PDB file of C-alpha atoms in Angstrom:
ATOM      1  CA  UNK W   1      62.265  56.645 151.466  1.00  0.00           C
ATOM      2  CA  UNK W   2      63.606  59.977 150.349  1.00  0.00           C
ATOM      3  CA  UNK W   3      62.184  61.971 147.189  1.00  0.00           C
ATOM      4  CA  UNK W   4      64.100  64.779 145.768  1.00  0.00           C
ATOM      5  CA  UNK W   5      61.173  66.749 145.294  1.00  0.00           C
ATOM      6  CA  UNK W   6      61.630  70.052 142.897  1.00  0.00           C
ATOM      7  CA  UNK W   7      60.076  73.582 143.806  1.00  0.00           C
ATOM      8  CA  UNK W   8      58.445  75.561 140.966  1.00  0.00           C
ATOM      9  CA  UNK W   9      61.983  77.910 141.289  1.00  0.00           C
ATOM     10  CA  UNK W  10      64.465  74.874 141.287  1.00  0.00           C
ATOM     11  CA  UNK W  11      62.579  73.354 138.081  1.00  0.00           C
ATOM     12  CA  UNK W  12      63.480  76.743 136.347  1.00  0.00           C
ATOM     13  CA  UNK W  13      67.266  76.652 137.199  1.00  0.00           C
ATOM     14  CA  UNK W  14      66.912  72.739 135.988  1.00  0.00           C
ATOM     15  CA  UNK W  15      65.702  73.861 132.658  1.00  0.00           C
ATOM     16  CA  UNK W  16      67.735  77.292 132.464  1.00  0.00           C
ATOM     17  CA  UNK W  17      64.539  79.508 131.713  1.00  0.00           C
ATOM     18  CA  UNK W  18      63.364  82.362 133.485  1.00  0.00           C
ATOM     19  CA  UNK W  19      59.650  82.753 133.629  1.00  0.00           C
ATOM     20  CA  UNK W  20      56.881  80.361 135.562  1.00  0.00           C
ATOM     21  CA  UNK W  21      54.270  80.727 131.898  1.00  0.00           C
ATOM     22  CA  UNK W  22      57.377  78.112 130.640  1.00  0.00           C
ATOM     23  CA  UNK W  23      56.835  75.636 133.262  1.00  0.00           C
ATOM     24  CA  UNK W  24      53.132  76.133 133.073  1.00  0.00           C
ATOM     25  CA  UNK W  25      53.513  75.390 129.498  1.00  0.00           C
ATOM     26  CA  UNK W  26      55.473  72.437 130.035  1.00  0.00           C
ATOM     27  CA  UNK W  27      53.005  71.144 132.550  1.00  0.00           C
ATOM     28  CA  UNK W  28      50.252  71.296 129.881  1.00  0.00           C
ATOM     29  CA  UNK W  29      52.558  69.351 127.455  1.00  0.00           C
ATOM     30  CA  UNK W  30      52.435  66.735 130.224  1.00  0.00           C
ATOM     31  CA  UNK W  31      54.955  67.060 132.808  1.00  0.00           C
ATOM     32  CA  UNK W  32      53.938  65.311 136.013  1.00  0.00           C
ATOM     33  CA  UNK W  33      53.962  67.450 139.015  1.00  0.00           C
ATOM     34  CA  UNK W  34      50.981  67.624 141.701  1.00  0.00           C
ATOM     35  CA  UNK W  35      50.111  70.588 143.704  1.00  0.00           C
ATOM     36  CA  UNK W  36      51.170  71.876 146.872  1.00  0.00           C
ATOM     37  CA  UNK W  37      48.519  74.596 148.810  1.00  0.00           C
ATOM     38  CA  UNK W  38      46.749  76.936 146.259  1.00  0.00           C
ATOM     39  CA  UNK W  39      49.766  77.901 143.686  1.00  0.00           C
ATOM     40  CA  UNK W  40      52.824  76.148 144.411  1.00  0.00           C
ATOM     41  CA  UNK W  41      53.978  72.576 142.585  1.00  0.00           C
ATOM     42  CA  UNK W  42      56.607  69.957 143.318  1.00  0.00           C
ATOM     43  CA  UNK W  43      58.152  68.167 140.854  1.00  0.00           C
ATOM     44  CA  UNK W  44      59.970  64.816 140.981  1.00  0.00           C
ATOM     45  CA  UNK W  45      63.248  64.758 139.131  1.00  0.00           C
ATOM     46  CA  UNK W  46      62.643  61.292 137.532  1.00  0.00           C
ATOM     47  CA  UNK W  47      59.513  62.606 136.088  1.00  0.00           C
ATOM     48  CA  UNK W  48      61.439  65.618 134.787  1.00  0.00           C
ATOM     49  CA  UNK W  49      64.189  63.170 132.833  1.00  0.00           C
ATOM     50  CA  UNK W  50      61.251  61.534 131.296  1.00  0.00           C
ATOM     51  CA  UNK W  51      59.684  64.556 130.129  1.00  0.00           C
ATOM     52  CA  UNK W  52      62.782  65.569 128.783  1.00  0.00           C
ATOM     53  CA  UNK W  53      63.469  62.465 126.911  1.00  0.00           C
ATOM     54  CA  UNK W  54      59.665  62.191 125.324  1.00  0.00           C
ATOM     55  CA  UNK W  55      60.540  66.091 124.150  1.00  0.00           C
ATOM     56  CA  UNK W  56      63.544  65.088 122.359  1.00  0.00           C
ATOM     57  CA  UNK W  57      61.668  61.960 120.921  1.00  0.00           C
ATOM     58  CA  UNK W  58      59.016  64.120 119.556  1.00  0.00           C
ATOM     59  CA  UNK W  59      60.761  67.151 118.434  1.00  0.00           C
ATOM     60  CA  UNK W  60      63.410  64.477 116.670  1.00  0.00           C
ATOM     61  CA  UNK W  61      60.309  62.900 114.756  1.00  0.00           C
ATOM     62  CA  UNK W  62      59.345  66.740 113.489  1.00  0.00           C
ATOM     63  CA  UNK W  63      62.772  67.570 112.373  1.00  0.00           C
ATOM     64  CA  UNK W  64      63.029  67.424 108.586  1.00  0.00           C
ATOM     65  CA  UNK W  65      66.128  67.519 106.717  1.00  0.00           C
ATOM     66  CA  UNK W  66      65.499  69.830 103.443  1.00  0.00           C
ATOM     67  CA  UNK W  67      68.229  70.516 100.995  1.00  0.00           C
ATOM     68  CA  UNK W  68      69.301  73.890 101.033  1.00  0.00           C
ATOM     69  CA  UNK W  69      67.444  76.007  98.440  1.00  0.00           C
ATOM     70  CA  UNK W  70      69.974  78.622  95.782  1.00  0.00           C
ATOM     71  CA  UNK W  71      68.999  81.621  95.205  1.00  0.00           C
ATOM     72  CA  UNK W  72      68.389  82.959  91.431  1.00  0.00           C
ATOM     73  CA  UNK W  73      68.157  86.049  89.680  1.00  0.00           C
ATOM     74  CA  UNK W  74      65.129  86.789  87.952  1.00  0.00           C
ATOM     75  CA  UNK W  75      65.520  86.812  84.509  1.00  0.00           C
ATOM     76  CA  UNK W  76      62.468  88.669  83.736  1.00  0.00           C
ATOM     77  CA  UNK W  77      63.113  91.849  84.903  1.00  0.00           C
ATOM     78  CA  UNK W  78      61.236  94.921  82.787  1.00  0.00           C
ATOM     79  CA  UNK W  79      62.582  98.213  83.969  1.00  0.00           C
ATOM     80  CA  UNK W  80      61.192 101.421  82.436  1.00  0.00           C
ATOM     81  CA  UNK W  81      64.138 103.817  83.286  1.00  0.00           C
ATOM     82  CA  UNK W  82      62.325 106.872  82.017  1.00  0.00           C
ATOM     83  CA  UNK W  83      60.305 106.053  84.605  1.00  0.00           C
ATOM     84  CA  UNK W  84      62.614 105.281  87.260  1.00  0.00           C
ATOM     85  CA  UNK W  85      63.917 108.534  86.917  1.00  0.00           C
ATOM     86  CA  UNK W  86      61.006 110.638  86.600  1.00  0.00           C
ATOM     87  CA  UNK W  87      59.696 108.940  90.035  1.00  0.00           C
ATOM     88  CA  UNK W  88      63.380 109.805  91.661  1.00  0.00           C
ATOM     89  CA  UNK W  89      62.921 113.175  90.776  1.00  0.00           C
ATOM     90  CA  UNK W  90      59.695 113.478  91.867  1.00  0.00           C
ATOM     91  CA  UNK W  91      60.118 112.112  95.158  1.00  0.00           C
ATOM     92  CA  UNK W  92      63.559 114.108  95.875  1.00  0.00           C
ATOM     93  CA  UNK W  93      63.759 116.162  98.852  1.00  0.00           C
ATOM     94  CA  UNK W  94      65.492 119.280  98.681  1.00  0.00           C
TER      95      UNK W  94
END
């Protein structure tokens, strides 16, 4: 019985990232690996389709559809122009 096991390197082309913190991240969200020696991991590729299809399960069930907010203009606006200007001359730079 053959496995395609997964290196820590070949689960990174799989997802298309480029740092080991993202598979570490994805192993504390619960992807199933076990250990090989001190550092390195294996990683069946059945275990990685599941993981991949529980993330889009939960990330569909956190997606919100809002209605797109307009802007408006504030229609309370109370500009002192004397003001305005004084401050623009002031802070001029010659």
């Amino acid at each position: 019985m053959e496995q395609n096991l997964l290196t820590i390197e070949e689960t990174k082309q799989y997802f298309r990232v480029k740092d080991n913190r993202t598979i570490h991240k994805f192993i504390r969200q619960g992807l199933k690996c076990f250990k090989v020696g001190t550092r390195d991991y294996r990683f069946d590729i059945q275990d990685i389709k599941e993981f991949v299809e529980i993330q889009k399960q939960l990330n569909q069930d956190i997606l919100e559809i809002r209605p797109i907010r307009k802007k408006t203009k504030s229609k309370t606006i109370n500009v002192d122009f004397q003001k305005r200007k004084i401050n623009l001359e002031m802070n001029r730079v010659v």
